[in-house]
């Protein structure tokens, strides 16, 4: 028997979450963001749940090829554009749309030999200071692109740094709107947080990623449940041993947890080599047989430990849900676990380890 650990991808949850994003921006088309192998869910596994999207956006040409191999004939957008001239050949061949964020990419397009002009998304750096032309240089970049025979339609794109927080999107949006005011072309500005929180800026294409996977982009202000998002990934394992502790007994490496009273613990077949964060402290929530409980002691490579003192019915073989949905329907949001690890749901889902078997639930 394989180790009793399993990740489940919930197709119905992906479908539901995508519909929630669409409902926030009913007049926009929706890019399903599937970079980083669909945020760890697996492009092939997530595809069925996301096929109602209007397009798929990602980073790697290899991922774009995989989406085409699934039979997707609709739009695919490369969010960082191409990295070298050769990449443009594949864009022509597969009909990929691509971001243009720097002069080097304009240069590559100018020397690309193609009969099929490309649909491009010209990126503005409106304040994030990662990718894109500054507002001052944006219009001249547009003019140079527009003069190239290799370029078909030019769409306009920018990315928000604070859509999930207090600063919001107003100042970036004002810069983008004023620089692009009289330029033709479709617009795309909203990630998940902006789609949910600032849907008045939805424009032509929204770009939700994390929300379609059922994690709240602004956890701390809103939970996934408050946004009516459902977990698209469950990480669950079983108890493979129990121990009875006397007061003063310690648990795990470094003896960081010491029992104050007599207690019973369960050893769970999930550790940091499966993608569960080692930094999660004692007290991180779990669902034991669908009931809320918590971890004790350090997470090790292949195991972690949970407190069974209040759950006498739990023992060898009991299901422990690390995040997602338990068999009884109870939900533990990945955001809660991520918060205990000092990080965000994105990082946990992307870190699902290759050794964990994955089941796709219809
Ligand atoms: C990753 C990404 C998104 C999606 O962001 P979420 O916070 O996951 O919704 C949108 N746009 C761009 C350019 C991205 O790189």
Tab-separated table of C-alpha atoms and ligand atoms in Angstrom:
chain	number	residue	atom	x	y	z
A	1	UNK	CA	0.000	0.000	0.000
A	2	UNK	CA	1.315	3.491	-0.822
A	3	UNK	CA	1.764	5.966	2.043
A	4	UNK	CA	-1.692	7.135	3.113
A	5	UNK	CA	-1.477	10.679	1.807
A	6	UNK	CA	-3.521	12.169	-1.005
A	7	UNK	CA	-4.107	15.520	-2.645
A	8	UNK	CA	-7.508	15.932	-4.259
A	9	UNK	CA	-8.298	18.458	-6.981
A	10	UNK	CA	-11.953	19.460	-6.891
A	11	UNK	CA	-13.192	20.100	-10.422
A	12	UNK	CA	-16.560	21.397	-9.234
A	13	UNK	CA	-14.843	23.918	-6.934
A	14	UNK	CA	-12.724	25.269	-9.798
A	15	UNK	CA	-15.863	25.650	-11.891
A	16	UNK	CA	-17.671	27.371	-9.019
A	17	UNK	CA	-14.797	29.761	-8.245
A	18	UNK	CA	-14.387	30.712	-11.896
A	19	UNK	CA	-18.105	31.469	-12.010
A	20	UNK	CA	-17.749	33.620	-8.872
A	21	UNK	CA	-15.028	35.671	-10.549
A	22	UNK	CA	-17.120	36.016	-13.677
A	23	UNK	CA	-20.090	37.148	-11.605
A	24	UNK	CA	-17.963	40.004	-10.175
A	25	UNK	CA	-17.098	41.169	-13.690
A	26	UNK	CA	-20.022	40.087	-15.873
A	27	UNK	CA	-19.029	42.256	-18.837
A	28	UNK	CA	-15.392	41.164	-18.898
A	29	UNK	CA	-13.811	38.082	-20.371
A	30	UNK	CA	-11.865	35.936	-17.934
A	31	UNK	CA	-8.309	34.708	-18.219
A	32	UNK	CA	-7.836	31.690	-15.978
A	33	UNK	CA	-4.280	32.093	-14.703
A	34	UNK	CA	-2.598	28.698	-14.844
A	35	UNK	CA	1.051	29.679	-14.394
A	36	UNK	CA	3.186	27.586	-12.016
A	37	UNK	CA	1.407	24.474	-13.246
A	38	UNK	CA	-1.984	25.911	-12.323
A	39	UNK	CA	-0.711	27.065	-8.910
A	40	UNK	CA	0.412	23.527	-8.124
A	41	UNK	CA	-2.886	21.899	-9.072
A	42	UNK	CA	-1.578	20.623	-12.416
A	43	UNK	CA	-2.684	22.138	-15.715
A	44	UNK	CA	-4.092	18.857	-17.004
A	45	UNK	CA	-5.912	18.200	-13.740
A	46	UNK	CA	-7.387	21.690	-13.494
A	47	UNK	CA	-8.336	22.033	-17.143
A	48	UNK	CA	-11.788	20.478	-16.992
A	49	UNK	CA	-12.817	22.740	-14.111
A	50	UNK	CA	-11.520	25.827	-15.917
A	51	UNK	CA	-12.569	25.194	-19.482
A	52	UNK	CA	-15.386	27.743	-19.197
A	53	UNK	CA	-12.696	30.451	-19.095
A	54	UNK	CA	-12.274	32.706	-22.126
A	55	UNK	CA	-8.547	32.132	-22.185
A	56	UNK	CA	-5.598	30.727	-20.280
A	57	UNK	CA	-2.716	32.899	-19.125
A	58	UNK	CA	0.647	31.495	-18.065
A	59	UNK	CA	4.386	32.027	-18.295
A	60	UNK	CA	6.113	29.069	-19.881
A	61	UNK	CA	5.972	28.083	-23.513
A	62	UNK	CA	6.032	24.509	-22.288
A	63	UNK	CA	2.835	25.176	-20.319
A	64	UNK	CA	1.267	26.820	-23.370
A	65	UNK	CA	2.032	23.700	-25.396
A	66	UNK	CA	0.354	21.594	-22.735
A	67	UNK	CA	-2.796	23.717	-22.891
A	68	UNK	CA	-2.878	23.368	-26.693
A	69	UNK	CA	-2.305	19.619	-26.310
A	70	UNK	CA	-5.484	19.485	-24.211
A	71	UNK	CA	-7.347	20.658	-27.286
A	72	UNK	CA	-7.755	24.306	-26.256
A	73	UNK	CA	-8.057	26.417	-29.406
A	74	UNK	CA	-8.956	29.690	-27.686
A	75	UNK	CA	-6.676	32.486	-26.479
A	76	UNK	CA	-3.489	31.761	-24.559
A	77	UNK	CA	-1.498	34.679	-23.145
A	78	UNK	CA	2.165	34.618	-22.113
A	79	UNK	CA	2.198	36.961	-19.107
A	80	UNK	CA	5.928	37.704	-19.312
A	81	UNK	CA	6.089	37.525	-23.096
A	82	UNK	CA	9.031	35.852	-24.803
A	83	UNK	CA	12.563	35.436	-23.495
A	84	UNK	CA	14.376	34.983	-26.791
A	85	UNK	CA	13.760	35.383	-30.504
A	86	UNK	CA	13.181	31.671	-31.065
A	87	UNK	CA	10.188	31.740	-28.704
A	88	UNK	CA	8.328	33.872	-31.235
A	89	UNK	CA	8.326	30.993	-33.718
A	90	UNK	CA	6.313	28.909	-31.283
A	91	UNK	CA	4.007	31.888	-30.669
A	92	UNK	CA	3.331	32.042	-34.407
A	93	UNK	CA	2.872	28.301	-34.693
A	94	UNK	CA	0.571	27.913	-31.664
A	95	UNK	CA	-1.189	31.251	-32.072
A	96	UNK	CA	-0.078	32.502	-28.659
A	97	UNK	CA	-0.753	36.055	-27.571
A	98	UNK	CA	2.095	37.600	-25.645
A	99	UNK	CA	2.904	40.468	-23.362
A	100	UNK	CA	5.466	43.013	-24.541
A	101	UNK	CA	7.043	44.714	-21.551
A	102	UNK	CA	10.478	45.921	-22.708
A	103	UNK	CA	12.390	47.286	-25.699
A	104	UNK	CA	14.234	43.999	-26.177
A	105	UNK	CA	10.921	42.267	-26.868
A	106	UNK	CA	9.991	44.925	-29.436
A	107	UNK	CA	13.378	44.311	-31.066
A	108	UNK	CA	12.750	40.566	-31.215
A	109	UNK	CA	9.363	41.106	-32.823
A	110	UNK	CA	10.912	43.431	-35.404
A	111	UNK	CA	13.335	40.697	-36.489
A	112	UNK	CA	10.810	37.857	-36.339
A	113	UNK	CA	9.862	36.402	-39.715
A	114	UNK	CA	6.192	35.537	-39.815
A	115	UNK	CA	3.180	35.730	-42.068
A	116	UNK	CA	0.818	35.774	-39.121
A	117	UNK	CA	0.826	39.063	-37.206
A	118	UNK	CA	0.771	38.586	-33.432
A	119	UNK	CA	-1.771	39.786	-30.904
A	120	UNK	CA	0.242	41.523	-28.190
A	121	UNK	CA	-0.478	42.994	-24.760
A	122	UNK	CA	1.642	46.078	-24.149
A	123	UNK	CA	2.478	46.288	-20.476
A	124	UNK	CA	2.652	49.479	-18.481
A	125	UNK	CA	4.650	49.757	-15.286
A	126	UNK	CA	2.095	51.872	-13.459
A	127	UNK	CA	3.837	51.621	-10.090
A	128	UNK	CA	4.625	47.966	-9.366
A	129	UNK	CA	8.136	48.452	-10.779
A	130	UNK	CA	8.531	44.911	-11.979
A	131	UNK	CA	7.669	44.608	-15.663
A	132	UNK	CA	6.493	47.176	-18.159
A	133	UNK	CA	7.154	50.527	-19.784
A	134	UNK	CA	6.918	53.544	-17.531
A	135	UNK	CA	4.024	55.903	-18.225
A	136	UNK	CA	6.474	58.322	-19.908
A	137	UNK	CA	7.746	55.658	-22.336
A	138	UNK	CA	4.490	53.788	-22.884
A	139	UNK	CA	3.086	55.743	-25.822
A	140	UNK	CA	6.300	55.696	-27.821
A	141	UNK	CA	6.493	51.919	-27.252
A	142	UNK	CA	2.926	51.668	-28.540
A	143	UNK	CA	3.823	53.697	-31.654
A	144	UNK	CA	6.862	51.512	-32.421
A	145	UNK	CA	4.861	48.318	-31.938
A	146	UNK	CA	2.011	49.602	-34.031
A	147	UNK	CA	4.386	50.257	-36.927
A	148	UNK	CA	5.581	46.635	-37.060
A	149	UNK	CA	4.065	44.352	-39.706
A	150	UNK	CA	4.577	41.486	-37.225
A	151	UNK	CA	1.994	43.043	-34.895
A	152	UNK	CA	-1.742	42.704	-35.214
A	153	UNK	CA	-3.932	44.129	-32.448
A	154	UNK	CA	-2.343	45.786	-29.421
A	155	UNK	CA	-4.068	45.365	-26.068
A	156	UNK	CA	-3.156	47.372	-22.991
A	157	UNK	CA	-2.225	45.754	-19.719
A	158	UNK	CA	-0.920	46.655	-16.269
A	159	UNK	CA	-0.636	44.925	-12.896
A	160	UNK	CA	-1.586	46.212	-9.435
A	161	UNK	CA	0.722	46.016	-6.437
A	162	UNK	CA	-1.895	46.665	-3.737
A	163	UNK	CA	-5.256	45.409	-4.929
A	164	UNK	CA	-5.500	43.307	-1.756
A	165	UNK	CA	-4.563	46.067	0.670
A	166	UNK	CA	-5.135	49.517	2.006
A	167	UNK	CA	-3.386	51.441	-0.759
A	168	UNK	CA	-5.782	49.955	-3.283
A	169	UNK	CA	-5.596	50.510	-7.014
A	170	UNK	CA	-6.787	54.098	-7.460
A	171	UNK	CA	-3.431	55.764	-8.131
A	172	UNK	CA	-2.162	53.072	-10.507
A	173	UNK	CA	-5.513	53.046	-12.241
A	174	UNK	CA	-5.428	56.825	-12.679
A	175	UNK	CA	-1.969	56.654	-14.287
A	176	UNK	CA	-2.998	53.824	-16.593
A	177	UNK	CA	-6.260	55.494	-17.589
A	178	UNK	CA	-4.717	58.859	-18.347
A	179	UNK	CA	-1.800	57.511	-20.419
A	180	UNK	CA	-3.977	55.125	-22.426
A	181	UNK	CA	-7.021	57.393	-22.735
A	182	UNK	CA	-7.110	57.793	-26.498
A	183	UNK	CA	-5.344	54.547	-27.437
A	184	UNK	CA	-7.408	51.875	-29.137
A	185	UNK	CA	-7.390	48.272	-27.929
A	186	UNK	CA	-8.684	46.089	-25.161
A	187	UNK	CA	-7.667	46.621	-21.542
A	188	UNK	CA	-6.733	44.153	-18.793
A	189	UNK	CA	-5.829	45.272	-15.293
A	190	UNK	CA	-7.481	43.140	-12.582
A	191	UNK	CA	-5.924	40.185	-10.751
A	192	UNK	CA	-8.071	38.223	-8.252
A	193	UNK	CA	-7.983	40.861	-5.532
A	194	UNK	CA	-8.951	43.636	-7.936
A	195	UNK	CA	-11.637	41.494	-9.582
A	196	UNK	CA	-13.242	40.845	-6.193
A	197	UNK	CA	-12.621	44.200	-4.492
A	198	UNK	CA	-12.468	46.753	-7.307
A	199	UNK	CA	-14.658	45.263	-9.990
A	200	UNK	CA	-15.514	48.718	-11.338
A	201	UNK	CA	-12.133	48.476	-13.125
A	202	UNK	CA	-12.805	45.069	-14.676
A	203	UNK	CA	-12.596	46.469	-18.262
A	204	UNK	CA	-12.223	43.905	-21.098
A	205	UNK	CA	-10.302	41.034	-19.494
A	206	UNK	CA	-9.883	40.118	-15.821
A	207	UNK	CA	-7.014	37.882	-14.714
A	208	UNK	CA	-7.959	35.897	-11.604
A	209	UNK	CA	-5.498	33.319	-10.350
A	210	UNK	CA	-5.616	32.608	-6.633
A	211	UNK	CA	-9.387	33.097	-6.356
A	212	UNK	CA	-10.157	30.346	-8.857
A	213	UNK	CA	-8.162	27.984	-6.654
A	214	UNK	CA	-10.333	28.896	-3.670
A	215	UNK	CA	-7.986	31.046	-1.618
A	216	UNK	CA	-8.881	34.587	-0.552
A	217	UNK	CA	-6.529	37.155	-2.110
A	218	UNK	CA	-7.095	39.442	0.875
A	219	UNK	CA	-7.137	36.952	3.753
A	220	UNK	CA	-7.199	38.916	6.985
A	221	UNK	CA	-9.924	41.151	5.623
A	222	UNK	CA	-12.025	38.470	3.944
A	223	UNK	CA	-11.983	34.710	4.159
A	224	UNK	CA	-12.454	32.488	1.138
A	225	UNK	CA	-15.864	31.537	2.548
A	226	UNK	CA	-16.849	35.213	2.731
A	227	UNK	CA	-16.011	35.534	-0.972
A	228	UNK	CA	-17.965	32.303	-1.561
A	229	UNK	CA	-14.860	30.505	-2.830
A	230	UNK	CA	-14.408	26.769	-2.373
A	231	UNK	CA	-11.098	24.946	-1.906
A	232	UNK	CA	-9.873	23.494	-5.189
A	233	UNK	CA	-7.187	21.424	-3.462
A	234	UNK	CA	-7.416	19.180	-0.435
A	235	UNK	CA	-4.318	17.808	1.250
A	236	UNK	CA	-5.189	14.855	3.474
A	237	UNK	CA	-3.342	11.993	5.124
A	238	UNK	CA	-4.025	9.308	7.690
A	239	UNK	CA	-2.840	8.637	11.209
A	240	UNK	CA	-0.229	5.870	11.121
A	241	UNK	CA	0.460	5.625	14.873
A	242	UNK	CA	-0.635	6.992	18.237
A	243	UNK	CA	1.276	7.682	21.453
A	244	UNK	CA	0.121	8.308	25.008
A	245	UNK	CA	2.105	11.046	26.713
A	246	UNK	CA	2.662	11.661	30.406
A	247	UNK	CA	3.109	15.202	31.727
A	248	UNK	CA	6.622	16.375	30.827
A	249	UNK	CA	6.962	14.146	27.746
A	250	UNK	CA	8.104	15.969	24.620
A	251	UNK	CA	7.224	15.546	20.955
A	252	UNK	CA	9.439	15.477	17.882
A	253	UNK	CA	12.770	17.020	16.906
A	254	UNK	CA	14.125	19.594	19.284
A	255	UNK	CA	11.524	18.645	21.889
A	256	UNK	CA	9.850	21.973	21.157
A	257	UNK	CA	6.506	20.745	22.498
A	258	UNK	CA	6.264	19.436	26.055
A	259	UNK	CA	3.003	17.947	27.353
A	260	UNK	CA	1.649	19.776	30.409
A	261	UNK	CA	-0.879	17.060	31.135
A	262	UNK	CA	-1.389	13.505	30.016
A	263	UNK	CA	-2.390	13.514	26.363
A	264	UNK	CA	-2.802	11.309	23.333
A	265	UNK	CA	-1.232	12.212	19.998
A	266	UNK	CA	-1.541	10.909	16.448
A	267	UNK	CA	1.301	10.644	13.949
A	268	UNK	CA	0.178	11.764	10.474
A	269	UNK	CA	1.743	10.606	7.195
A	270	UNK	CA	2.482	14.109	5.929
A	271	UNK	CA	5.623	16.166	6.326
A	272	UNK	CA	7.554	18.967	4.729
A	273	UNK	CA	8.708	16.683	1.913
A	274	UNK	CA	5.034	16.530	0.913
A	275	UNK	CA	4.713	20.305	0.834
A	276	UNK	CA	3.425	20.944	4.341
A	277	UNK	CA	5.382	23.933	5.697
A	278	UNK	CA	7.982	23.011	8.295
A	279	UNK	CA	7.592	26.414	9.927
A	280	UNK	CA	3.992	25.746	11.001
A	281	UNK	CA	4.114	25.991	14.800
A	282	UNK	CA	2.316	23.853	17.381
A	283	UNK	CA	-1.334	24.846	17.294
A	284	UNK	CA	-1.681	25.043	13.505
A	285	UNK	CA	-5.248	23.930	12.699
A	286	UNK	CA	-6.096	20.589	11.082
A	287	UNK	CA	-9.309	18.618	10.640
A	288	UNK	CA	-9.281	15.219	12.348
A	289	UNK	CA	-12.125	13.110	11.020
A	290	UNK	CA	-13.562	16.450	9.908
A	291	UNK	CA	-13.336	18.027	13.382
A	292	UNK	CA	-11.057	20.919	14.175
A	293	UNK	CA	-7.865	20.037	15.994
A	294	UNK	CA	-4.280	21.156	15.908
A	295	UNK	CA	-0.668	20.126	15.401
A	296	UNK	CA	1.886	19.684	18.163
A	297	UNK	CA	5.696	19.827	17.898
A	298	UNK	CA	7.870	20.276	14.853
A	299	UNK	CA	6.854	19.136	11.402
A	300	UNK	CA	9.366	16.575	10.160
A	301	UNK	CA	10.149	15.387	6.642
A	302	UNK	CA	7.557	12.608	6.445
A	303	UNK	CA	5.355	13.103	9.491
A	304	UNK	CA	3.624	15.612	11.645
A	305	UNK	CA	1.815	15.186	14.933
A	306	UNK	CA	-1.707	16.108	16.018
A	307	UNK	CA	-3.389	16.265	19.407
A	308	UNK	CA	-6.003	13.526	19.856
A	309	UNK	CA	-6.693	14.107	23.548
A	310	UNK	CA	-10.182	15.456	22.955
A	311	UNK	CA	-10.928	12.914	20.195
A	312	UNK	CA	-10.963	9.437	21.754
A	313	UNK	CA	-12.614	7.938	18.656
A	314	UNK	CA	-9.626	8.955	16.481
A	315	UNK	CA	-6.767	6.509	16.011
A	316	UNK	CA	-4.852	4.457	13.481
A	317	UNK	CA	-6.236	5.189	9.998
A	318	UNK	CA	-8.189	8.322	10.931
A	319	UNK	CA	-8.321	10.948	8.187
A	320	UNK	CA	-6.480	14.183	8.904
A	321	UNK	CA	-7.135	17.074	6.531
A	322	UNK	CA	-4.209	19.477	6.390
A	323	UNK	CA	-6.153	21.926	4.225
A	324	UNK	CA	-9.209	21.783	2.009
A	325	UNK	CA	-12.350	19.721	2.445
A	326	UNK	CA	-12.730	16.754	4.799
A	327	UNK	CA	-14.856	13.701	3.978
A	328	UNK	CA	-17.641	15.055	6.211
A	329	UNK	CA	-17.700	18.297	4.194
A	330	UNK	CA	-15.948	20.486	6.784
A	331	UNK	CA	-13.509	22.993	5.296
A	332	UNK	CA	-10.135	24.159	6.574
A	333	UNK	CA	-8.989	27.041	4.410
A	334	UNK	CA	-5.453	26.832	3.062
A	335	UNK	CA	-5.222	30.510	4.030
A	336	UNK	CA	-5.444	29.687	7.736
A	337	UNK	CA	-2.586	27.215	7.493
A	338	UNK	CA	-0.540	29.597	5.346
A	339	UNK	CA	-1.092	32.333	7.904
A	340	UNK	CA	0.351	30.086	10.644
A	341	UNK	CA	3.387	29.565	8.412
A	342	UNK	CA	3.765	33.310	7.899
A	343	UNK	CA	2.971	33.039	4.218
A	344	UNK	CA	0.062	32.997	1.769
A	345	UNK	CA	-2.085	30.247	0.281
A	346	UNK	CA	-0.301	30.691	-3.069
A	347	UNK	CA	2.957	29.359	-1.673
A	348	UNK	CA	1.421	26.262	-0.103
A	349	UNK	CA	-0.506	25.192	-3.188
A	350	UNK	CA	2.483	25.797	-5.460
A	351	UNK	CA	4.650	23.687	-3.142
A	352	UNK	CA	2.567	20.495	-3.343
A	353	UNK	CA	5.346	17.929	-3.678
A	354	UNK	CA	5.623	15.597	-6.671
A	355	UNK	CA	5.651	12.549	-4.380
A	356	UNK	CA	2.075	13.176	-3.240
A	357	UNK	CA	-0.461	11.180	-5.276
A	358	UNK	CA	-3.203	13.342	-6.728
A	359	UNK	CA	-6.814	12.423	-7.367
A	360	UNK	CA	-9.022	14.531	-9.616
A	361	UNK	CA	-12.574	14.562	-8.322
A	362	UNK	CA	-15.243	15.258	-10.917
B	1	LIG	C1	-0.146	35.852	-11.432
B	1	LIG	C2	-0.753	36.987	-12.150
B	1	LIG	C3	-2.124	37.256	-12.013
B	1	LIG	C4	-3.022	36.508	-11.052
B	1	LIG	O1	-2.797	36.980	-9.760
B	1	LIG	P1	-3.689	36.437	-8.548
B	1	LIG	O2	-3.271	37.278	-7.393
B	1	LIG	O3	-3.323	35.008	-8.356
B	1	LIG	O4	-5.088	36.619	-8.953
B	1	LIG	C5	-2.658	38.265	-12.795
B	1	LIG	N1	-1.886	38.983	-13.633
B	1	LIG	C6	-0.568	38.771	-13.771
B	1	LIG	C7	0.229	39.603	-14.713
B	1	LIG	C8	0.049	37.768	-13.042
B	1	LIG	O5	1.359	37.555	-13.166
